Short mmCIF file of C-alpha atoms and ligand atoms in Angstrom, two decimals:
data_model
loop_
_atom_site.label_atom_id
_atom_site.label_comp_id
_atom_site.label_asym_id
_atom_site.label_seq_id
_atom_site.Cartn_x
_atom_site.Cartn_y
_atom_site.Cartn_z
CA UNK A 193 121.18 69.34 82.60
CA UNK A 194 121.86 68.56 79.33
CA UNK A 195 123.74 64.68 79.75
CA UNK A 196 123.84 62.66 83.49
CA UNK A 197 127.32 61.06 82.83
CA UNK A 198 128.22 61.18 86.98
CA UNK A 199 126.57 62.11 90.14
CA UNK A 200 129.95 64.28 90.52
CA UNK A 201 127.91 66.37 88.16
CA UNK A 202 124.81 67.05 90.21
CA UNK A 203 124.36 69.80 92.75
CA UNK A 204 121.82 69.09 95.55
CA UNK A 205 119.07 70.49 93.78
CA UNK A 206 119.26 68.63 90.50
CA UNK A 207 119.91 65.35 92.18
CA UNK A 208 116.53 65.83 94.69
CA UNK A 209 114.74 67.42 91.46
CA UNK A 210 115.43 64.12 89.79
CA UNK A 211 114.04 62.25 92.93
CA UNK A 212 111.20 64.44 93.06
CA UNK A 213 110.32 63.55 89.84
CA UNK A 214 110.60 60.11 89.88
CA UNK A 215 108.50 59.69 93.21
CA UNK A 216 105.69 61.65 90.58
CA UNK A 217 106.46 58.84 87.78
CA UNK A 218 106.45 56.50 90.32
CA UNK A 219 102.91 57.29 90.81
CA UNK A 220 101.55 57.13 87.57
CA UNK A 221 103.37 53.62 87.61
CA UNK A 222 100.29 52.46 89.37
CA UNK A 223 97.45 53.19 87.33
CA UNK A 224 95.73 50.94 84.50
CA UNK A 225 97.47 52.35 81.79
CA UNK A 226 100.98 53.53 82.70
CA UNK A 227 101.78 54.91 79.29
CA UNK A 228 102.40 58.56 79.35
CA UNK A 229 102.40 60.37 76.03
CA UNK A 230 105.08 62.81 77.20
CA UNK A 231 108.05 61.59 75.11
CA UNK A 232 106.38 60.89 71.82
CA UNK A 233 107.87 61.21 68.51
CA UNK A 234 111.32 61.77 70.28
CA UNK A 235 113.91 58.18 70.28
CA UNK A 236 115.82 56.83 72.82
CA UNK A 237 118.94 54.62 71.77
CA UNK A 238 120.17 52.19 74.21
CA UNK A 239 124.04 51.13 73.46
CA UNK A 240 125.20 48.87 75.42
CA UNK A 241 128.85 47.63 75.32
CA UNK A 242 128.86 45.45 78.34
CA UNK A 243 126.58 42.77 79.60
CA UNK A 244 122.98 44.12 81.58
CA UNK A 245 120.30 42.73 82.75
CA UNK A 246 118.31 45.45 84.99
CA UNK A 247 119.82 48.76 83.92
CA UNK A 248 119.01 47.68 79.90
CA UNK A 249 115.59 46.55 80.56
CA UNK A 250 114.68 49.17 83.33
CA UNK A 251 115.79 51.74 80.50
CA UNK A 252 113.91 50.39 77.89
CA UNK A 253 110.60 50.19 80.19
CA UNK A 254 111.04 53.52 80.75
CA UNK A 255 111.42 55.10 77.50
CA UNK A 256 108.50 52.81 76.17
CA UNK A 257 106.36 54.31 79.48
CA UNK A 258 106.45 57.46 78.11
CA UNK A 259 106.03 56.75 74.90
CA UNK A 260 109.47 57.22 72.79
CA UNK A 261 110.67 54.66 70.10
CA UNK A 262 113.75 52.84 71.20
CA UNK A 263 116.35 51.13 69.20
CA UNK A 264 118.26 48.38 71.04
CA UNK A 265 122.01 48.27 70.28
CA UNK A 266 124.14 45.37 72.19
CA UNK A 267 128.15 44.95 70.65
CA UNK A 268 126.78 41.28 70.93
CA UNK A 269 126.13 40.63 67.58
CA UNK A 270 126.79 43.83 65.80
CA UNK A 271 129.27 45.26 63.52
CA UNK A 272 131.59 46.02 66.70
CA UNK A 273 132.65 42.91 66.61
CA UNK A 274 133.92 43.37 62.82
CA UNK A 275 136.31 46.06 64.49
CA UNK A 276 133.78 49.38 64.11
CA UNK A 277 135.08 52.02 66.58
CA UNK A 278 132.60 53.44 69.04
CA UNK A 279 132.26 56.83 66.84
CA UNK A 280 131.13 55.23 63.42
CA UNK A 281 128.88 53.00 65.69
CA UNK A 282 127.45 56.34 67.53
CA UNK A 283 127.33 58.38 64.05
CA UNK A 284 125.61 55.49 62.71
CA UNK A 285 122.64 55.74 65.36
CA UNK A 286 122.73 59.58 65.12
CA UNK A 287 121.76 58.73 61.44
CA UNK A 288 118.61 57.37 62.88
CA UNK A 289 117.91 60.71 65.13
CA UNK A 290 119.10 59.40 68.45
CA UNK A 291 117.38 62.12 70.56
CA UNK A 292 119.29 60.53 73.81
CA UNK A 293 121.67 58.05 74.11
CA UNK A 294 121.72 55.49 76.93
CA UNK A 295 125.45 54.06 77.27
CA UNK A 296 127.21 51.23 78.96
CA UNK A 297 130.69 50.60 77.87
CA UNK A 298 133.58 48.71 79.55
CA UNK A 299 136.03 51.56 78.97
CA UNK A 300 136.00 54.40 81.79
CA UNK A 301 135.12 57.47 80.49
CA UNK A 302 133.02 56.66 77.39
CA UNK A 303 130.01 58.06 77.89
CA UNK A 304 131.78 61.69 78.45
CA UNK A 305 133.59 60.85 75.17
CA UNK A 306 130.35 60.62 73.51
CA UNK A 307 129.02 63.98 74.98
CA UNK A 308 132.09 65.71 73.64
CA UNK A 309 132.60 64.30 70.72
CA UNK A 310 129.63 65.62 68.73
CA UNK A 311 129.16 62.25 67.30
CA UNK A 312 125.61 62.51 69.00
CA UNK A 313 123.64 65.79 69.02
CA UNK A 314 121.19 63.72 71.43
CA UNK A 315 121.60 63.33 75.39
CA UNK A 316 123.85 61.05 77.00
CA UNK A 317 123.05 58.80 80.14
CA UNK A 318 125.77 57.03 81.12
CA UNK A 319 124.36 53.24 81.87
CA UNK A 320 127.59 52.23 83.78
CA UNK A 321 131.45 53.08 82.50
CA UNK A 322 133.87 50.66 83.85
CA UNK A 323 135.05 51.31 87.05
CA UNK A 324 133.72 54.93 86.93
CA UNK A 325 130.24 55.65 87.27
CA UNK A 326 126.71 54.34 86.91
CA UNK A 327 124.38 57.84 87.90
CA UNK A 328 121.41 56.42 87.84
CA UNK A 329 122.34 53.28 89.81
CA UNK A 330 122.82 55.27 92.92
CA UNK A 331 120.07 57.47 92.37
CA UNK A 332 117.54 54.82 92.60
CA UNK A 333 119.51 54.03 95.81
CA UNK A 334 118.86 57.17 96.72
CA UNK A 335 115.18 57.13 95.96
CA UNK A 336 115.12 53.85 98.16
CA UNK A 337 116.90 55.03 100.85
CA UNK A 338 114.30 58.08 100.85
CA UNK A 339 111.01 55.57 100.66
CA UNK A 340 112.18 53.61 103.11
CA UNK A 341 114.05 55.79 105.81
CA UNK A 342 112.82 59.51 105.46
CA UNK A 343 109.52 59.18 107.17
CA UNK A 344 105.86 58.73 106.23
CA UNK A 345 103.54 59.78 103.38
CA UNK A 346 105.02 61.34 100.32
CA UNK A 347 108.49 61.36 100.26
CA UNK A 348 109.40 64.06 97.77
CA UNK A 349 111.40 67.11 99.48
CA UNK A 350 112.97 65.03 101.71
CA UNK A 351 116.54 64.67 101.95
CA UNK A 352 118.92 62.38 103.24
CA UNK A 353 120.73 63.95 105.84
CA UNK A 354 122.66 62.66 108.90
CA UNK A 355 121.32 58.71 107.26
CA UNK A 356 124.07 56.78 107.63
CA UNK A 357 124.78 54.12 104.98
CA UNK A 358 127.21 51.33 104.93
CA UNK A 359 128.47 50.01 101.64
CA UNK A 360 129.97 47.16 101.51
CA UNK A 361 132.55 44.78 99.26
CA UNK A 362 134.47 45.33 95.66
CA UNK A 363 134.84 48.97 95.83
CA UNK A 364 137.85 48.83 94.00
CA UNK A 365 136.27 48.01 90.82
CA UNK A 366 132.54 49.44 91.89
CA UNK A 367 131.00 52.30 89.58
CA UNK A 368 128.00 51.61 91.64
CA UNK A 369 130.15 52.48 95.25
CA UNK A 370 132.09 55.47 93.41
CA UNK A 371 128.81 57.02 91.85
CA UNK A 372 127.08 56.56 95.48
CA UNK A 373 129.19 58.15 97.93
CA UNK A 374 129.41 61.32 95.45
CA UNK A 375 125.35 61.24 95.47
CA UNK A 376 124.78 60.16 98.85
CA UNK A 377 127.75 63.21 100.14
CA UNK A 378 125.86 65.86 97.89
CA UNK A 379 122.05 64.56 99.66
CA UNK A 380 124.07 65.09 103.48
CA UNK A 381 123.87 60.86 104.33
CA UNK A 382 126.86 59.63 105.97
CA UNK A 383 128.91 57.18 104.20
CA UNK A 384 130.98 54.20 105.51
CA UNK A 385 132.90 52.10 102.98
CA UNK A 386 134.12 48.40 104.46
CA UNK A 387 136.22 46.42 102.57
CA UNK A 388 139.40 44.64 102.86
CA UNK A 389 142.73 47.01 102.09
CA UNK A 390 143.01 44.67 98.43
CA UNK A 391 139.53 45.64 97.24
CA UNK A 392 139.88 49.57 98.19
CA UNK A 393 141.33 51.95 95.29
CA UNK A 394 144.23 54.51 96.22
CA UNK A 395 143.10 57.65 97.08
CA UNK A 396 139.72 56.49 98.53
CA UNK A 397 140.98 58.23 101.97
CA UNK A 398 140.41 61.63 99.69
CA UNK A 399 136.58 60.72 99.13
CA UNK A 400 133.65 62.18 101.53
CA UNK A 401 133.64 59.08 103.17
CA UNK A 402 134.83 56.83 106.29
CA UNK A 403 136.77 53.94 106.07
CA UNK A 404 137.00 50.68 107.98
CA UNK A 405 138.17 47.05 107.41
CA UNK A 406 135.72 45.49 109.96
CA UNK A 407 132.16 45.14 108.96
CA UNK A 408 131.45 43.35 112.53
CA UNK A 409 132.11 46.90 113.78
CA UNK A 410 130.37 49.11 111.41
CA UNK A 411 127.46 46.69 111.73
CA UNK A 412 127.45 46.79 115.41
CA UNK A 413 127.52 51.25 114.88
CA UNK A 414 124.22 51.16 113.88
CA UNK A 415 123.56 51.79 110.06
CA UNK A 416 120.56 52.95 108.64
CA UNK A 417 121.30 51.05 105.34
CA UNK A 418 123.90 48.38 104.31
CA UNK A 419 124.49 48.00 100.31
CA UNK A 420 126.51 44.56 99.75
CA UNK A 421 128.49 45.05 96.58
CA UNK A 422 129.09 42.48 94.00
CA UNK A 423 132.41 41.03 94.01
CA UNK A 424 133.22 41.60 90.66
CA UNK A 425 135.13 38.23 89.73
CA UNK A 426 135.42 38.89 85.92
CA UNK A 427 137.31 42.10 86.45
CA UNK A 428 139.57 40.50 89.24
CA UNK A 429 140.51 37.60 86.88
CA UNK A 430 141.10 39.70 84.20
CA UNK A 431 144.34 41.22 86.68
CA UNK A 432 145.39 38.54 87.56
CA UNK A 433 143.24 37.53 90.89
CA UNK A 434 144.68 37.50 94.29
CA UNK A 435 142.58 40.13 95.72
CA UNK A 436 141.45 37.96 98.48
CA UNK A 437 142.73 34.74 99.72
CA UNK A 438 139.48 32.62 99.18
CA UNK A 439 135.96 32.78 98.43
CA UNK A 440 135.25 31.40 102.01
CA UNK A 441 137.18 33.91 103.30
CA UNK A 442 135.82 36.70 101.55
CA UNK A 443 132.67 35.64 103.10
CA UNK A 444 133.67 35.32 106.70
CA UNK A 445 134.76 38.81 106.52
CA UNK A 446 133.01 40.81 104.34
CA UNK A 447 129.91 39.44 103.67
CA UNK A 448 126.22 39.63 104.95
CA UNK A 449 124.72 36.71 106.82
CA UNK A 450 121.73 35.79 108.67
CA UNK A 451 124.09 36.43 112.41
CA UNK A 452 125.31 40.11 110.83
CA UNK A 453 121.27 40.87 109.40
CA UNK A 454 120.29 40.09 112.87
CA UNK A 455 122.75 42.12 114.35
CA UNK A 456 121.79 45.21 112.53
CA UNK A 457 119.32 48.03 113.91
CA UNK A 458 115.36 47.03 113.47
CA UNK A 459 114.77 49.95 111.04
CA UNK A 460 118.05 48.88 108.90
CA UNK A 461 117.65 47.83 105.79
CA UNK A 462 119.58 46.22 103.00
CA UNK A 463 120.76 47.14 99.77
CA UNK A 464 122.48 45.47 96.90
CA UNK A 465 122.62 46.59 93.06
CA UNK A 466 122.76 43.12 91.40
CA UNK A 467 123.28 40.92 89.72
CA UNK A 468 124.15 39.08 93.02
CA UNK A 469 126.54 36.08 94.21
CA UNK A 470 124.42 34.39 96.54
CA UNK A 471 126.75 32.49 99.31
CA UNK A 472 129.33 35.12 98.62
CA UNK A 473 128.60 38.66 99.85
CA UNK A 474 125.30 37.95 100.67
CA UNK A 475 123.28 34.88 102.16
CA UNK A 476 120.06 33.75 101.14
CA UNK A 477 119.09 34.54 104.34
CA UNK A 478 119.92 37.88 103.92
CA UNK A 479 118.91 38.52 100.22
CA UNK A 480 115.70 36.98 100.90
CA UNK A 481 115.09 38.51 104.12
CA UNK A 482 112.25 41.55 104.35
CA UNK A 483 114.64 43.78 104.85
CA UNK A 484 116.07 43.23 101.72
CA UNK A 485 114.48 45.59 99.33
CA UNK A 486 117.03 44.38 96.38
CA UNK A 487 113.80 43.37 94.05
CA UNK A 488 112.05 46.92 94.80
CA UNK A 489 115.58 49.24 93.60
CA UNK A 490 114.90 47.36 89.97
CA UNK A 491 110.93 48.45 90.07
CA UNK A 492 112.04 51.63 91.29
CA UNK A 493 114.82 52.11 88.60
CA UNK A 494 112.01 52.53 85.89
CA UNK A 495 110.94 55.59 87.87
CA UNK A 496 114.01 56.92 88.70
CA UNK A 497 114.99 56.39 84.52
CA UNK A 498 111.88 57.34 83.22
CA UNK A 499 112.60 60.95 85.78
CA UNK A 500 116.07 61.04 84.13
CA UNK A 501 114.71 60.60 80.46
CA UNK A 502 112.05 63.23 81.16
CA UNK A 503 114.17 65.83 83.03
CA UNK A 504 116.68 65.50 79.75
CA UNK A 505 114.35 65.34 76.68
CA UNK A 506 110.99 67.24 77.91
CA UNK A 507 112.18 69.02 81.06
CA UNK A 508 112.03 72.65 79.21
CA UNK A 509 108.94 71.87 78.03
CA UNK A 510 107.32 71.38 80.83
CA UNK A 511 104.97 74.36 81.16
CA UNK A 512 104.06 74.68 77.30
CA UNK A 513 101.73 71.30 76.83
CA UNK A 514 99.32 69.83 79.46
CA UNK A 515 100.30 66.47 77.62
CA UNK A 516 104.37 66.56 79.10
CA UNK A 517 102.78 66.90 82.66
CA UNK A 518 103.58 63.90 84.57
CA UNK A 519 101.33 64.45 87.15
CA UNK A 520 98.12 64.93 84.72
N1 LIG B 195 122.81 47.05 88.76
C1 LIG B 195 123.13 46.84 87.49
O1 LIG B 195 123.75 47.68 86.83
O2 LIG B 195 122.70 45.64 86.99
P1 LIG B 195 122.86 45.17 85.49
O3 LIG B 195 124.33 44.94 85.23
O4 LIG B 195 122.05 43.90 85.38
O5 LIG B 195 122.34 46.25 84.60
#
């Protein structure tokens, strides 16, 4: 694996390889001193193009946990906003010896532009393009799913089969819903999307996964797992709105309340990405509720992100040093 731009992109093994790895990061997570040495000398650029909160920091945590230098770019404030192009911004930071590159960007597709372009020579992670993709999103999903739902003890070699996950909202304009139902197809977990026919993208009858316009009825099926998705209001205003007649009803419909939490199986439990619109597709009953376990897929993005940083910039290095051990 030489980039993670899409969860397309990983076979079965790769993707539970990455999991494996981060349950073992995971673990040193809990010691006095987290810091692992295994990344030294080596930098980690984080570009970011479009706002973050969790995926930014969660990246930067993890490149500091094992110990590489990271340099901070946000367009906020920078010379993109004097017109530089995404290239003379990314051969800038190569300048610097990017060793990976961590990318958000608003334009779909970005982040493979990057890897082909040559204007890096370091790894690219794509941090969220667009509508497209945002890997490591769903595969600290994943690694939730597999905490919580797989079984006791240690959950690495488990998979995800026959698990049957709702998800919920704005898939239209979700990377987060797109780059799941790829991951969550290629770990065996069965996948139903709910949304209203406005907020589904053509084609989505061609993805591995069920669709249905009633959530009353896919809650009432049983689901291991509901993810609420955020309804993405900047991107629907920027088209022109209209996706939904209003915000109330939205909510009646498609969102997650304290009557649909109850009504879901004991075991269930829920799922959202953030940043979250509280009152909109999902209650404070529901977001605070314990079977929320919204706060934990942030702690366990470090993992997952310091797995992904790891896998890209050490993984073939694994056997020469006792120092890039994770589990030393
Ligand atoms: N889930 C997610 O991508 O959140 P941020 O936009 O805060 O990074």
């Amino acid at each position: 694996m030489k980039h993670l731009l899409s969860t397309g992109d990983l076979s079965r093994t790769e993707a539970v390889r990455i999991l494996d790895t981060a349950g073992q990061m995971a673990a040193t997570q809990s010691r006095e001193i987290k810091k692992l040495p295994t990344l030294r000398g080596r930098t980690v650029v984080n570009l970011f193009f479009e706002d973050s909160t969790r995926t930014r920091i969660s990246f930067e945590t993890a490149a500091k946990r094992l110990s590489a230098d990271v340099i901070n770019f946000s367009a906020k404030g920078s010379s993109v906003s004097k017109g530089e192009s995404l290239k003379d911004t990314a051969l800038t930071l190569q300048a610097m010896g990017a060793d990976a590159v961590v990318i958000r960007h608003h334009a779909s597709g970005a982040p493979h532009t990057l890897a082909a372009s040559g204007w890096t020579s370091g790894a690219v992670v794509n941090a969220g393009d667009g509508t497209h993709q945002h890997p490591t999103q769903a595969l600290l999903d994943a690694y939730t799913l597999r905490r919580h739902l797989t079984g006791p003890g240690d959950a690495s070699g488990r998979d995800l089969a026959g698990l049957r996950v709702a998800i919920v909202g704005d898939v239209l304009h979700s990377r987060v819903a797109r780059s799941n139902v790829q991951l969550l197809h290629t770990l065996g977990a069965e996948v139903t999307l709910v949304a209203p026919p406005t907020l589904l993208p053509v084609g989505v009858q061609s993805w591995p996964a069920e669709v249905s316009y009633h959530l009353d009825e896919v809650v009432g099926s049983k689901p291991d797992a509901i993810m609420m998705l955020r309804v993405q209001r900047e991107r629907m205003s920027s088209a022109g709105g209209g996706f939904f007649p209003s915000p109330l009803e939205y909510t009646r419909g498609y969102g997650l309340d304290a009557r649909r939490l109850a009504a879901l199986p004991e075991h269930a439990i829920v799922l959202h990405p953030g940043p979250m619109n509280r009152g909109l597709e999902i209650s404070a009953d529901a977001a605070d509720s314990p079977r929320a376990v919204i706060v934990e897929q942030v702690a366990n993005g470090v993992a997952v992100r310091m797995a992904v940083l790891y896998l890209l910039l050490a993984g073939e290095q694994r056997h020469d040093s006792d120092e890039t051990k994770v589990d030393q």
